[in-house]
CSV table of C-alpha atoms in Angstrom, one decimal:
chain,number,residue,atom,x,y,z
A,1,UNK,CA,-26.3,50.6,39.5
A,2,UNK,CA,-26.9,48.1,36.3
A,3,UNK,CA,-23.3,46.8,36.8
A,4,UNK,CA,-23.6,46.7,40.6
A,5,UNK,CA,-26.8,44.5,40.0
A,6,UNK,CA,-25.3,42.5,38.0
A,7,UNK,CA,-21.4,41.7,40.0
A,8,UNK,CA,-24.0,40.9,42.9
A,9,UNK,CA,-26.0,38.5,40.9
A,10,UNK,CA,-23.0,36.9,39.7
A,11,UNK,CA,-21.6,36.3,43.3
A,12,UNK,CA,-24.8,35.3,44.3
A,13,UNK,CA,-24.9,32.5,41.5
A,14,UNK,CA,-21.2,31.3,42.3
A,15,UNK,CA,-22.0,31.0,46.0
A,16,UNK,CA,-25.0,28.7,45.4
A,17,UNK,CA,-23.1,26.9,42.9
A,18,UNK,CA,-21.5,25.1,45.9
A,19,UNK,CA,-24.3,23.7,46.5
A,20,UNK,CA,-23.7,21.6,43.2
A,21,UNK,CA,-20.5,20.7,44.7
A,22,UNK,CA,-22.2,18.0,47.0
A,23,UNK,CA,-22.5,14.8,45.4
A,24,UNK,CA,-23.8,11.1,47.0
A,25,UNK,CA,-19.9,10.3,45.0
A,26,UNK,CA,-18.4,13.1,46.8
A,27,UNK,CA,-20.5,14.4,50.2
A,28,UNK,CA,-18.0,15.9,51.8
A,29,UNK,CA,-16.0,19.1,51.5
A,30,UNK,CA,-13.3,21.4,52.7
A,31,UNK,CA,-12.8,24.8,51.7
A,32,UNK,CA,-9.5,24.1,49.8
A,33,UNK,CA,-11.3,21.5,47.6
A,34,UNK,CA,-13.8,24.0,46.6
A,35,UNK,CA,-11.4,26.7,46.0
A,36,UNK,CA,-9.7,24.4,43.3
A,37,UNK,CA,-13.0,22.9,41.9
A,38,UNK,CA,-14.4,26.4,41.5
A,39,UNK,CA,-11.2,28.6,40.6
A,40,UNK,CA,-12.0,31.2,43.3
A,41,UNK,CA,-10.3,32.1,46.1
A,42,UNK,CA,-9.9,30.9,49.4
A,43,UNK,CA,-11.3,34.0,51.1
A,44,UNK,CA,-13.9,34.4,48.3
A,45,UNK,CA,-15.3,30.4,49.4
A,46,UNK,CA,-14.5,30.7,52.9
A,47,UNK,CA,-17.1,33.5,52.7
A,48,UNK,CA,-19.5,31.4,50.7
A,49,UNK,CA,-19.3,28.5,53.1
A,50,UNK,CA,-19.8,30.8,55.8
A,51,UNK,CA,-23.3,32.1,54.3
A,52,UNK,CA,-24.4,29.0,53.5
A,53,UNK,CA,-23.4,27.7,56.8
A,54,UNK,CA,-25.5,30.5,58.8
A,55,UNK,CA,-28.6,29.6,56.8
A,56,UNK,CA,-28.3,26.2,57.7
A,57,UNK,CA,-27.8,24.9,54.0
A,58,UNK,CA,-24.3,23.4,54.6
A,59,UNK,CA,-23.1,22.8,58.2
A,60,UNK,CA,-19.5,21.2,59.2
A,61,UNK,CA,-19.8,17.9,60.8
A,62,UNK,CA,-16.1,18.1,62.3
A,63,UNK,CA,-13.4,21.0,61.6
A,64,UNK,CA,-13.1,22.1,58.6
A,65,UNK,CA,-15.0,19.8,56.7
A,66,UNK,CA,-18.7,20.8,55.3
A,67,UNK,CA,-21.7,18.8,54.2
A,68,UNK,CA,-25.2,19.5,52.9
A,69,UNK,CA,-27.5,20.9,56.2
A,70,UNK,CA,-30.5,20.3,57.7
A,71,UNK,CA,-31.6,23.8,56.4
A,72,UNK,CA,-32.2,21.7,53.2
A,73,UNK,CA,-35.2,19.9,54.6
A,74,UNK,CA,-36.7,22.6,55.7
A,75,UNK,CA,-37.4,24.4,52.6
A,76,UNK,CA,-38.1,21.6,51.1
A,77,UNK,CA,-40.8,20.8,53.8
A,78,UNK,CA,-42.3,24.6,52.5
A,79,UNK,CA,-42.2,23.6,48.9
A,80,UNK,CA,-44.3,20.2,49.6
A,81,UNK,CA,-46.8,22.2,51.3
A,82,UNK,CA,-47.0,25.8,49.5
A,83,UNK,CA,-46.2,24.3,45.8
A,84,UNK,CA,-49.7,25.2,44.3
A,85,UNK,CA,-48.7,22.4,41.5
A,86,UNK,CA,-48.0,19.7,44.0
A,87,UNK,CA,-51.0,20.7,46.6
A,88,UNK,CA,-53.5,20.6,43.3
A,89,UNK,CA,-52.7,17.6,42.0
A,90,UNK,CA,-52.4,15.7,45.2
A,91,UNK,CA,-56.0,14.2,45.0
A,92,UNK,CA,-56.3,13.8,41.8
A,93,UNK,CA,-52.3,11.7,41.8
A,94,UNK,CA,-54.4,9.7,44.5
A,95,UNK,CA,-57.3,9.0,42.3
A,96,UNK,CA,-55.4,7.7,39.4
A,97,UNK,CA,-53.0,5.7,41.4
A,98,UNK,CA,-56.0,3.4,42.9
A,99,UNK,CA,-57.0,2.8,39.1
A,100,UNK,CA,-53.7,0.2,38.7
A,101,UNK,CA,-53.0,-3.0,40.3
A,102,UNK,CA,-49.0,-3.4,39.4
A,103,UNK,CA,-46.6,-1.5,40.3
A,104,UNK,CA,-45.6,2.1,39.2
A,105,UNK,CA,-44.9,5.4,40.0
A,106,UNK,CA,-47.1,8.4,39.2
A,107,UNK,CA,-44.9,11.9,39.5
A,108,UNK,CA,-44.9,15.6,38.4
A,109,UNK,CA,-41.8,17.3,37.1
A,110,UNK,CA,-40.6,20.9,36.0
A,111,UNK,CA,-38.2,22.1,34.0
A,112,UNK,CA,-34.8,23.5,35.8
A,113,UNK,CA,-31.7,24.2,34.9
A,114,UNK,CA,-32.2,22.8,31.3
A,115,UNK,CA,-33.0,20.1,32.4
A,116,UNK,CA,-36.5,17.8,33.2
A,117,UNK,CA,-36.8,17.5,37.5
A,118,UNK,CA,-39.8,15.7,39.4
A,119,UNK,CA,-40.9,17.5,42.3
A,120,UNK,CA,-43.3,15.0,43.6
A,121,UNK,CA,-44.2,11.4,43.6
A,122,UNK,CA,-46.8,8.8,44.5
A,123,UNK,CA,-46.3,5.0,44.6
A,124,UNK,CA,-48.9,3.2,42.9
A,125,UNK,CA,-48.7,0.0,45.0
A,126,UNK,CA,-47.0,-0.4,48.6
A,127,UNK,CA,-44.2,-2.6,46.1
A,128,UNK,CA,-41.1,-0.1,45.5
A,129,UNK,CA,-40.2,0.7,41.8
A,130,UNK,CA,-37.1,0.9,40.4
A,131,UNK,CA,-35.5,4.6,40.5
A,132,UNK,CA,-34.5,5.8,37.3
A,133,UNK,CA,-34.1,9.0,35.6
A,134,UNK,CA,-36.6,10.3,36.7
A,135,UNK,CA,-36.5,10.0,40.1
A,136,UNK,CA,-37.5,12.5,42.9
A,137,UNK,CA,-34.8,15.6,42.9
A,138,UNK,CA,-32.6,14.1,40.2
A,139,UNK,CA,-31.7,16.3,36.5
A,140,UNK,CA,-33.1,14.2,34.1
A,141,UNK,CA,-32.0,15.0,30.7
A,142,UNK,CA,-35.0,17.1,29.1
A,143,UNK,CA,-34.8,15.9,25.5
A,144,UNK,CA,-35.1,12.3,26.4
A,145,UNK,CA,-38.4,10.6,27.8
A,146,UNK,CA,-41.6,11.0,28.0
A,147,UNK,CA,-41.2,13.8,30.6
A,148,UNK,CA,-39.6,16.5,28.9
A,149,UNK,CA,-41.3,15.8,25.5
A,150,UNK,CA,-44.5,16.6,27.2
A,151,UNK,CA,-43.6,19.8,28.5
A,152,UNK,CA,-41.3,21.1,25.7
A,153,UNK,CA,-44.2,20.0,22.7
A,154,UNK,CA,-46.8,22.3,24.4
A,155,UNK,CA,-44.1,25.4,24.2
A,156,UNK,CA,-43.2,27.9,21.5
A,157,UNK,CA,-41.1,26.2,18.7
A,158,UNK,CA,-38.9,29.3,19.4
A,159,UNK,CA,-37.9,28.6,23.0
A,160,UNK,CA,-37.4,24.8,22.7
A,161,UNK,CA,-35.0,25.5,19.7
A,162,UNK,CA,-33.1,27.8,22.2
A,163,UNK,CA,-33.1,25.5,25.0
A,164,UNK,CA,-32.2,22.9,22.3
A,165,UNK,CA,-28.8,24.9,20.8
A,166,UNK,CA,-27.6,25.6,24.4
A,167,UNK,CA,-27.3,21.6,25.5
A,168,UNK,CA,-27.4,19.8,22.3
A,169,UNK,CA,-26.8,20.3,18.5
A,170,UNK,CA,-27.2,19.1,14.7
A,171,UNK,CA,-29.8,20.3,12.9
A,172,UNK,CA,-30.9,16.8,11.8
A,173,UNK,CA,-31.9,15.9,15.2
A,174,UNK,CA,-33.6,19.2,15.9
A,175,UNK,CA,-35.6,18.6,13.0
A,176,UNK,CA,-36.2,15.1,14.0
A,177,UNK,CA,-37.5,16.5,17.5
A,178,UNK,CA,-39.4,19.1,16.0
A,179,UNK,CA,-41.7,16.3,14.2
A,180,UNK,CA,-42.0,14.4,17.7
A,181,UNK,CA,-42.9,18.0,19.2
A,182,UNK,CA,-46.1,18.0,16.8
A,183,UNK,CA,-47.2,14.4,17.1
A,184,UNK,CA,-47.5,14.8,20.7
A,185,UNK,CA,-49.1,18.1,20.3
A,186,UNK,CA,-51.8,16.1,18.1
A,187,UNK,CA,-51.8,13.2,20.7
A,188,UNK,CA,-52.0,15.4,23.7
A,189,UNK,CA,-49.8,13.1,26.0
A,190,UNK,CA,-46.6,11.9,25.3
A,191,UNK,CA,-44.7,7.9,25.4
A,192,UNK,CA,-41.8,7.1,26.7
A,193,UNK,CA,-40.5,3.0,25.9
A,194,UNK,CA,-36.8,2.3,27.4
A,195,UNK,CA,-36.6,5.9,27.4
A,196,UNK,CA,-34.0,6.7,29.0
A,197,UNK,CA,-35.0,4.1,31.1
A,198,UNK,CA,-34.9,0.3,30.1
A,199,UNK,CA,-37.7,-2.0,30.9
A,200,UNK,CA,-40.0,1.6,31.7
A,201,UNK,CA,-43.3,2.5,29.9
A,202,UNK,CA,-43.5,6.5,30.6
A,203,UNK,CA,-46.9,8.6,29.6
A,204,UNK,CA,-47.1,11.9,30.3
A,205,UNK,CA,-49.3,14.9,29.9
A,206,UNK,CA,-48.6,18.6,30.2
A,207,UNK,CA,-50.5,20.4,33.2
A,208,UNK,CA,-51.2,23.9,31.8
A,209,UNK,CA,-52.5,26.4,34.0
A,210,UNK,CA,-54.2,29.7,32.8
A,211,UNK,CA,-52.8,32.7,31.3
A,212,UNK,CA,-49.1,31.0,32.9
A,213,UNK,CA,-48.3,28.7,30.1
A,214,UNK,CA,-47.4,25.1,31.0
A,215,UNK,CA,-46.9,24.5,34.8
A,216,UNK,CA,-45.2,21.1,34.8
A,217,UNK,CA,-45.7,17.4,33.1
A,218,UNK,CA,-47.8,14.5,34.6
A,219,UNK,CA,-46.3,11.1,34.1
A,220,UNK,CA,-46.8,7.4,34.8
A,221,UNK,CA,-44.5,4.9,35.1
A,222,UNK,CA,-44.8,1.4,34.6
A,223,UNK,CA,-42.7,-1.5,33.4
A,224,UNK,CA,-42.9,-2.0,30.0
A,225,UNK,CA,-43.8,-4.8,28.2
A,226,UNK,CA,-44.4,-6.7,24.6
A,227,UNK,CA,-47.7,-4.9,24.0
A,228,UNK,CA,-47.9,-1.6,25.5
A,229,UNK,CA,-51.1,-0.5,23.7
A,230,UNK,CA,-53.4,-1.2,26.2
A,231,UNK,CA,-51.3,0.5,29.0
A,232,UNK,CA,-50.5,3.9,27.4
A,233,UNK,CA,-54.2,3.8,26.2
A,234,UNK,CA,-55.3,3.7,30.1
A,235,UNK,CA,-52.8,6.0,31.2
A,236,UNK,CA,-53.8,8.3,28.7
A,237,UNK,CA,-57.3,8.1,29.4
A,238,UNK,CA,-56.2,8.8,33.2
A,239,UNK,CA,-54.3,11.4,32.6
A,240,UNK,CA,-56.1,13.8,30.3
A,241,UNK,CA,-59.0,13.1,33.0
A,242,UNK,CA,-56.3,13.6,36.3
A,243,UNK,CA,-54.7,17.0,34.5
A,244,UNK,CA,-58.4,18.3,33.6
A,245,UNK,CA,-59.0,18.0,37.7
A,246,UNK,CA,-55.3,19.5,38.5
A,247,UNK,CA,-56.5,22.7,36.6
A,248,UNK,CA,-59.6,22.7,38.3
A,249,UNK,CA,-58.2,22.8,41.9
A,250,UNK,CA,-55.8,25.0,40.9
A,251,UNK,CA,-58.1,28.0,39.8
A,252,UNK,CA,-59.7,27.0,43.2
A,253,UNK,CA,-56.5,27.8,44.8
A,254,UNK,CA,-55.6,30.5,43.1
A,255,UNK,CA,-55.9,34.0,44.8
A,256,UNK,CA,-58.0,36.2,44.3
């Protein structure tokens, strides 16, 4: 039963790994293409495209030829509005972002895949700001930025050093990360200049939610500038303040 759980897993993981075939370079794809980009079969993908095609999360736009589906936007319509992190931090993301006059973004973000993701996002001003790393639905890398560090400094040393070995190495730079780790833990937000971003000031906060751990990171973005001081002080301020409210709500929301 164990190795029967297991061969079914692993299918299950290959078949949604076409989903990471679909790239804005490369939207479009056959069967044939996948079969050499994934070294399976053609009866093997066929059968994954088929599944995926039935739930709506690819769909063929002429013979033959598949892109991502509307099934897509559906979930993704269930996460906005059943994501306990996103529906509790909603008001307080609205709060903060009437306390700036320039332009920004204010946005929450998980870790996935080994990698720092933002789930939601709120536009300070009506002005767009530039997308970077960080933006909505995109794997940012999660040892660079503001982002990550927030979440990963509030973890045990333990798991970040395994999370660390399996996409980076040198134990120099571990060590070197391990010290930002603990002056964030002492700060109690992290900062972010040109990181990865040029011309971005990120400051970001863990959200922690009881008895779970850490939920996600809180970040703003602005542009950055020759004195930062005063703006990572706000944000700070904001933050700590905005995440304090977050875990509020969310023991609101939280069943009973």
């Amino acid at each position: 039963m164990a190795e029967e759980t297991q061969r079914s897993g692993t299918s299950s993981d290959r078949m949604l790994s076409v989903m990471d075939l679909f790239t804005p370079e490369q939207p479009e794809w056959t069967v044939e293409q996948a079969c050499v980009a994934m070294g399976q079969s053609e009866s093997t993908v066929y059968r994954y495209f088929r599944s995926l095609a039935a739930v709506g999360l690819i769909f063929s736009i002429r013979p033959g030829r598949y892109l991502l589906g509307p099934g897509i936007i559906h979930y993704e319509r269930q996460l906005r509005l059943s994501d306990p992190l996103i529906r509790a931090a909603e008001p307080a993301v609205v709060k903060m972002a009437a306390e700036y006059a320039e332009q920004g973004l204010i946005f929450l973000s998980r870790i996935y895949r080994d990698s720092v993701m933002t789930t939601h996002e709120h536009r300070i001003s009506a002005e767009p700001f530039p997308e970077g790393a960080f933006a909505r639905g995109r794997l940012a890398p999660l040892f660079r930025g503001a982002p990550g560090l927030a979440l990963l400094s509030f973890l045990e040393v333990r798991t970040v050093r395994s999370i660390y070995q399996r996409v980076d190495s040198g134990d120099a730079e571990w060590l070197a990360f391990k010290r930002r780790m603990r002056a964030v833990r002492g700060l109690g937000y992290a900062v972010g200049v040109d990181d990865p971003d040029p011309g971005v000031l990120h400051v970001s906060i863990p959200l922690k939610q009881d008895g779970h751990g850490i939920a996600g990171s809180l970040t703003v973005a602005l542009a950055s500038g020759p004195d930062n001081a005063a703006a990572i002080e706000k944000s700070a301020a904001l933050l700590a303040v905005a995440a304090q409210e977050i875990a509020l709500q969310a023991r609101k929301d939280a069943p009973e």
